[in-house]
Each structure stands twice: as C-alpha cells, then as structure tokens.
CSV table of C-alpha atoms in Angstrom, one decimal:
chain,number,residue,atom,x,y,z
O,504,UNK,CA,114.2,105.6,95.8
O,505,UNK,CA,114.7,102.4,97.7
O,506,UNK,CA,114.4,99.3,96.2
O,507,UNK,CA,113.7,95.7,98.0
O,508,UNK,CA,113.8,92.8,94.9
O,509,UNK,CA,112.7,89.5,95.7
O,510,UNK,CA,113.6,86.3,93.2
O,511,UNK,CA,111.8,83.9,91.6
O,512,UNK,CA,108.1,85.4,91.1
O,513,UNK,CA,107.1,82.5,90.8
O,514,UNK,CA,108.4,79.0,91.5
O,515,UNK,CA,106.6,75.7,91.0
O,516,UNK,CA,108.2,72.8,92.7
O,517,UNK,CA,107.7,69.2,93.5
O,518,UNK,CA,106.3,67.1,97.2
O,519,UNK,CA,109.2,67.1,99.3
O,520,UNK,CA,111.8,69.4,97.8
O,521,UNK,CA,112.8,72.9,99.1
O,522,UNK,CA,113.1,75.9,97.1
O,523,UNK,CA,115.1,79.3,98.2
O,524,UNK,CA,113.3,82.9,97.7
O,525,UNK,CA,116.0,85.7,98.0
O,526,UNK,CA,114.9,89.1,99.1
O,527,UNK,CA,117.8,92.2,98.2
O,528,UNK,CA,117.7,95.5,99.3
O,529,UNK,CA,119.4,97.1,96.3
O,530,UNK,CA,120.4,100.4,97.2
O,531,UNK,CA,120.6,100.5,100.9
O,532,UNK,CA,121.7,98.1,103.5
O,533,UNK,CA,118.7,96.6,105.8
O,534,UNK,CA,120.2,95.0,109.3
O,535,UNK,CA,116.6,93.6,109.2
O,536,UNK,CA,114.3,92.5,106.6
O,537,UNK,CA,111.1,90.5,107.3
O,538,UNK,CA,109.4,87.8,105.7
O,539,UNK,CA,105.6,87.8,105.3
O,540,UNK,CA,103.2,85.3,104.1
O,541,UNK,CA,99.9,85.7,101.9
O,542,UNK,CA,97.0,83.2,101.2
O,543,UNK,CA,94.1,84.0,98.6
O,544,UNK,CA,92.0,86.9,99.5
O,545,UNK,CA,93.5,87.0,103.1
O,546,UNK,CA,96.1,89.6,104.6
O,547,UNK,CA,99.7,89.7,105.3
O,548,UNK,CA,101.1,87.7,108.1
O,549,UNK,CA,104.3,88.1,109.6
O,550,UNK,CA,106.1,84.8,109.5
O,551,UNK,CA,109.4,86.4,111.2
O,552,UNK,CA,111.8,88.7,111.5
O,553,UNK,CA,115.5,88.1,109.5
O,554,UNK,CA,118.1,89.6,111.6
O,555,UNK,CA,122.2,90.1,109.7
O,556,UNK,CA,124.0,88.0,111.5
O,557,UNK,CA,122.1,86.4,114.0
O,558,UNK,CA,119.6,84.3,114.1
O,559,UNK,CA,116.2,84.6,112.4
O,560,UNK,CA,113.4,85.6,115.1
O,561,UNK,CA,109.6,83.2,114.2
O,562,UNK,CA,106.2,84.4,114.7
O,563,UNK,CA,104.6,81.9,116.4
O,564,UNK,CA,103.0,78.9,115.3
O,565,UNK,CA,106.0,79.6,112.4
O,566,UNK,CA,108.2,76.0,112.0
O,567,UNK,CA,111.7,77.4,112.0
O,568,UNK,CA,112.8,73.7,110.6
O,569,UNK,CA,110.5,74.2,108.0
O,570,UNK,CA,111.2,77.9,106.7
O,571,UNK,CA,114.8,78.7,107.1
O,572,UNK,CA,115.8,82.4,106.8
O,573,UNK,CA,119.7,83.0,106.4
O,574,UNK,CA,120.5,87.1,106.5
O,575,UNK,CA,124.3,86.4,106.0
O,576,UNK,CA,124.8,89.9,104.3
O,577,UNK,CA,123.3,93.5,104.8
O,578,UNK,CA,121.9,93.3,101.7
O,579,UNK,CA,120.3,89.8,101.4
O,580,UNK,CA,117.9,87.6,103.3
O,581,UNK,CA,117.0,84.1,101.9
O,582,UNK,CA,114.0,82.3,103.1
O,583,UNK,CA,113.8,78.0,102.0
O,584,UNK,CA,110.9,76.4,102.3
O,585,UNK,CA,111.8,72.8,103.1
O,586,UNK,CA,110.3,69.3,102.3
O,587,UNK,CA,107.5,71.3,100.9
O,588,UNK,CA,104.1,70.6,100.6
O,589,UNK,CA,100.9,71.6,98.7
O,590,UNK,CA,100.0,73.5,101.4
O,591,UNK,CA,103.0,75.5,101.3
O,592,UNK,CA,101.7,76.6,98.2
O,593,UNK,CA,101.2,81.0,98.9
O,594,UNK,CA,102.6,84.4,97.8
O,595,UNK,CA,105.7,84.9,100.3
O,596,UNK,CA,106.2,88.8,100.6
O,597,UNK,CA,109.9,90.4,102.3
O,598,UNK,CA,110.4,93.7,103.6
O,599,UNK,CA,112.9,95.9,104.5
O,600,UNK,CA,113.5,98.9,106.4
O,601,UNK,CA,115.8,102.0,106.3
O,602,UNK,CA,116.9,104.8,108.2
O,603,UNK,CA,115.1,105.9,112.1
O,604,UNK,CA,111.9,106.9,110.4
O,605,UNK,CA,110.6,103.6,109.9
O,606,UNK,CA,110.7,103.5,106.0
O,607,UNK,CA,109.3,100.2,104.6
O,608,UNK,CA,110.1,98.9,101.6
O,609,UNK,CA,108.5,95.7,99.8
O,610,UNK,CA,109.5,93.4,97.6
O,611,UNK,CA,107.8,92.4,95.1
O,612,UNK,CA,106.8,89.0,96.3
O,613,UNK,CA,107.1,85.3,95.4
O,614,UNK,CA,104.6,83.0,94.0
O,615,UNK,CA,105.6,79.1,95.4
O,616,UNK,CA,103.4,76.3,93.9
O,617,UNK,CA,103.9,73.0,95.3
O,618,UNK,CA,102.8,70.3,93.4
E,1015,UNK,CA,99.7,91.7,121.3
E,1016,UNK,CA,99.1,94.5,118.9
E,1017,UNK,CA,95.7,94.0,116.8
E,1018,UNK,CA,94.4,95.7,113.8
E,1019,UNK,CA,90.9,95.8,112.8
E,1020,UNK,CA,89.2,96.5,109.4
E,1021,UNK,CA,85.9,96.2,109.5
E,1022,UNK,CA,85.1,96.7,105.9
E,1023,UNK,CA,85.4,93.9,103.7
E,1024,UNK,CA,84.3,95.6,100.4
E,1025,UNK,CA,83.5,99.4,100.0
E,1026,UNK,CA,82.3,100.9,96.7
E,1027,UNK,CA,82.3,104.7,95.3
E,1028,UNK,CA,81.6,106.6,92.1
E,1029,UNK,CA,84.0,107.5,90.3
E,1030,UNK,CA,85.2,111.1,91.8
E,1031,UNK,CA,83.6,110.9,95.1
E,1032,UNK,CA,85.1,110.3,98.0
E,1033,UNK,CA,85.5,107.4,100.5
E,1034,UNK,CA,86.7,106.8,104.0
E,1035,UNK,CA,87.9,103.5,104.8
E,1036,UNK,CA,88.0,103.0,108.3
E,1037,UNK,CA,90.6,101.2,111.0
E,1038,UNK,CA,90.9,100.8,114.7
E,1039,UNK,CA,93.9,99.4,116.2
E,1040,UNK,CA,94.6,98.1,119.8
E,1041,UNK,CA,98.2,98.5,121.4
E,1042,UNK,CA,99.6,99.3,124.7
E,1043,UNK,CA,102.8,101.8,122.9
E,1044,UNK,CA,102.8,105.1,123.1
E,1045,UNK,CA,105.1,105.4,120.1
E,1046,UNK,CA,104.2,103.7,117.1
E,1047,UNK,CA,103.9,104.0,113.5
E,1048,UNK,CA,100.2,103.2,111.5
E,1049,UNK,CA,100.5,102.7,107.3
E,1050,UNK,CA,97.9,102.6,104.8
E,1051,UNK,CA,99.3,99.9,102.0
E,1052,UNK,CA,97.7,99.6,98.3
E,1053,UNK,CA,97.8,96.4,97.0
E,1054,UNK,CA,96.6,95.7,93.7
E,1055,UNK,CA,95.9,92.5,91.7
E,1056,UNK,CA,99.9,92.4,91.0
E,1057,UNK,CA,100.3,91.9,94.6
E,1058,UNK,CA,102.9,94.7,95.1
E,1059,UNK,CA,102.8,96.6,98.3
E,1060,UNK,CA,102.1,100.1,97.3
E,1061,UNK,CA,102.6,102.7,100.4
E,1062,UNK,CA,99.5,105.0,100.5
E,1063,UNK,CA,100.3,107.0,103.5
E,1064,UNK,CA,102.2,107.2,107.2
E,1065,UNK,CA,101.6,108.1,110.3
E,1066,UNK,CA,103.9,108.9,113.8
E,1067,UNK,CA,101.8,108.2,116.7
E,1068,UNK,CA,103.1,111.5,118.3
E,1069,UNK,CA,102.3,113.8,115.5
E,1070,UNK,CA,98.8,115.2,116.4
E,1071,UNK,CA,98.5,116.3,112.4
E,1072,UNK,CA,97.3,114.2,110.3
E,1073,UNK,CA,99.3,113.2,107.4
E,1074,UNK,CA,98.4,113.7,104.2
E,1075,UNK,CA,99.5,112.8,100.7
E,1076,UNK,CA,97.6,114.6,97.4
E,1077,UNK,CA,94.4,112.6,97.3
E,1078,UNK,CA,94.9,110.6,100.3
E,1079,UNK,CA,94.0,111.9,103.9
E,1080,UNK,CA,94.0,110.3,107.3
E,1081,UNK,CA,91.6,111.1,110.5
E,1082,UNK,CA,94.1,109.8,113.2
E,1083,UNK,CA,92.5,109.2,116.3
E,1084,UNK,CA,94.9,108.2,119.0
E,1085,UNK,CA,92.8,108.3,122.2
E,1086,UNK,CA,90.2,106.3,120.2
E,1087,UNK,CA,92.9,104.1,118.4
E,1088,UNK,CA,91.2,104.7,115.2
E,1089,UNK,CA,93.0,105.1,111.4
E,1090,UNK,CA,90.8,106.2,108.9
E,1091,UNK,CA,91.7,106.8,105.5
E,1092,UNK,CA,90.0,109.2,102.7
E,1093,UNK,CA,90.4,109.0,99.4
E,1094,UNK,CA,88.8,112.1,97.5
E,1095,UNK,CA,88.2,112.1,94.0
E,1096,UNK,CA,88.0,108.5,94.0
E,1097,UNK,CA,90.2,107.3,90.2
E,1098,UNK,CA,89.7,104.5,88.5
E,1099,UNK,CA,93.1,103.4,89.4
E,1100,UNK,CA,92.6,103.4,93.5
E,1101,UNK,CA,90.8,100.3,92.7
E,1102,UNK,CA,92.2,97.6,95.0
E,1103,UNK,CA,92.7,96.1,98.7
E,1104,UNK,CA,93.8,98.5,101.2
E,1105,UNK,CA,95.7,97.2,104.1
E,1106,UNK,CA,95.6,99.2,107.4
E,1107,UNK,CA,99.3,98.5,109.5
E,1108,UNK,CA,100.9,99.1,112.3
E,1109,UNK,CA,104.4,99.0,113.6
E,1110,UNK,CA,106.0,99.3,117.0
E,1111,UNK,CA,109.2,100.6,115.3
E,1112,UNK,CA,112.6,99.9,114.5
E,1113,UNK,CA,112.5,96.1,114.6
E,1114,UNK,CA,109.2,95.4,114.4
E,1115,UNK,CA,107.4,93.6,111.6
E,1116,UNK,CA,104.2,95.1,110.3
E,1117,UNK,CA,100.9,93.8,112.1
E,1118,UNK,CA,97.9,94.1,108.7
E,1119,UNK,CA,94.3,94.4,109.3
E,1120,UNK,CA,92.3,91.9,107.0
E,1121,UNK,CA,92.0,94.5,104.4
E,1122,UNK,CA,89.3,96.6,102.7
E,1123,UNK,CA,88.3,95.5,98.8
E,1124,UNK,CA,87.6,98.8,97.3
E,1125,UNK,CA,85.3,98.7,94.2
E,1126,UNK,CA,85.5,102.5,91.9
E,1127,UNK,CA,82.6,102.4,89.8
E,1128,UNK,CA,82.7,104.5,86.6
C-alpha cells in the first residue's frame, strides 16, 4: 500500500539553530501533504497545509517565519523549524493524501528536542 | 470552524468485551469525511476505520464498527472482542475533503484489562 516516510525520528539540536524534517510519499505523488504537530498526552494539531508548488497555507496562530514548509516536488515536503527553542521541543507528524476518496496516509513522525 | 469532541479521556474493558468510544462533531458541510485513528505508544497513526458523510451505512472493518449519526453529528466507535493489542489512544477526525487537513478530537486512552 501507500507509504508516507518522514526523516529524522528523532533530532536533538541546539538554542537557536534550525533543523529540516522531510516527509516523502514513496509510492504515489501527493499535490498536498500536511504537517501536524503533537505535545505529550495531547492531540494532533494541524500546523498547515504544504501545497507543490505554491506556497504553504498556516493554521492560525502558526509563525510561517518560524516553521518553513517547501513542497518543491510531488513527492517531498520539508518543514524547518528555525532559530529553535526549547519549546519547540514536540513530535511533528506529516500526512499525505491520494486519489478522490480521501485516503490518508501518515508518516511516521519526527521527535525534535531542542536543547 | 469544524470541532471534534471526545468526551472520554480514559475508557477501560475486559479483555474480549466490547466497548464503544464515543464522538460528536460540529460542522456546517454536508460532505465530509470522519476517521477513527489508532495511535499507539510508537506514535504511528494507525487508520481504524472511515466514514463518507453521504453513506447512510455504517462502515465497518472486522472488529471495528461505527454508529454514524449524521443528524446528531455523532461518531461512535465499537470495538468487539476487545485484544490485548487495541490498547492505545483513539483519535476521532474529521475532514472536509480534498484539501483539507484533518481536525482530531483530544483522544480517548483505552485501557484492555486481561
């Protein structure tokens, strides 16, 4: 079946640098992938919506500045988390979807630790 | 803006009983899609079941069953013969469709006791 990969698992990096998560849709292309973000023992929140091509579209409240998504092929969105800090620190989750039916796909999601 | 509610925090069963988990949603759409999503302590997003808001039948997948109310916006899910392995947090979701994201309720901790 369909397969979304996301890369690094995990990812520890220092105050004030940015770190890139790529999310790939391996066997299928995905014109739109999402990004999603997850705190201990809460739920998934959208952060936005990566669109090939064009620009990214932010939930509110989101800082576009700070998270930059690039979808610069059907097969690859990369979000970077710049000038992070501690509180930056969550699971970061993509998606992707295929075909009219509204199939969802995750990937695996991305452990960031800011230090 | 579309809402999802979960009002179960924790839910527990015997082993090989069955439990309903329960969701309401709130949307103005007509056309939508609602998901059940898995999630266990490896944090992968495991697709329990799917529903089109214009199919009146409720889907179902082996041990997993919905009660889709849509005049009620209400999205229960059953899980019969409750296995050791359905432990985890359940997400309730719903999508407008095409380009939407997915909108999660806050998620039900389901406890199987042996």
């Amino acid at each position: 079946g369909a397969v979304v990969s996301q890369h690094p698992s995990r990812v520890i990096c220092k105050s004030g640098t940015s770190v890139k998560i790529e999310c790939r849709s391996l066997d299928f292309q995905a014109t739109t992938m999402f990004w999603y973000r997850q705190f201990p023992k809460q739920s998934l929140m959208l952060m936005a919506t990566s669109n090939e091509g064009s620009k990214a579209t932010y939930e509110q409240g989101v800082e576009k500045d700070k998270f930059l998504i690039n979808h610069a092929s059907l097969t690859l969105s990369t979000l970077t988390v710049t000038s992070a800090h501690p509180e930056d620190s969550s699971f970061y989750i993509c998606s992707a979807g295929q075909g009219t039916g509204n199939t969802i796909y995750f990937g695996e999601g991305s452990w960031l630790t800011v230090v | 803006a579309q809402t999802v509610t979960q009002s179960q925090p924790e839910m527990s069963v015997q082993e090989a009983e069955t439990v309903t988990l329960s969701c309401t949603y709130d949307t103005s759409e007509s056309d939508y899609y609602l998901f059940w999503y898995k999630q266990p302590p490896s944090r992968q997003m495991i697709l329990v079941i799917r529903q089109e808001a214009y199919k009146q039948q409720n889907a179902t997948e082996n041990r997993f069953s919905v009660n889709f109310q849509k005049a009620a916006k209400s999205f229960s899910l059953k899980i019969s013969d409750s296995q050791l392995g359905d432990a985890a947090m359940y997400f309730c979701a719903y999508s407008g469709g095409g380009a939407d994201g997915l909108t999660f309720g806050k998620g039900t901790h389901l406890i199987i006791q042996p």
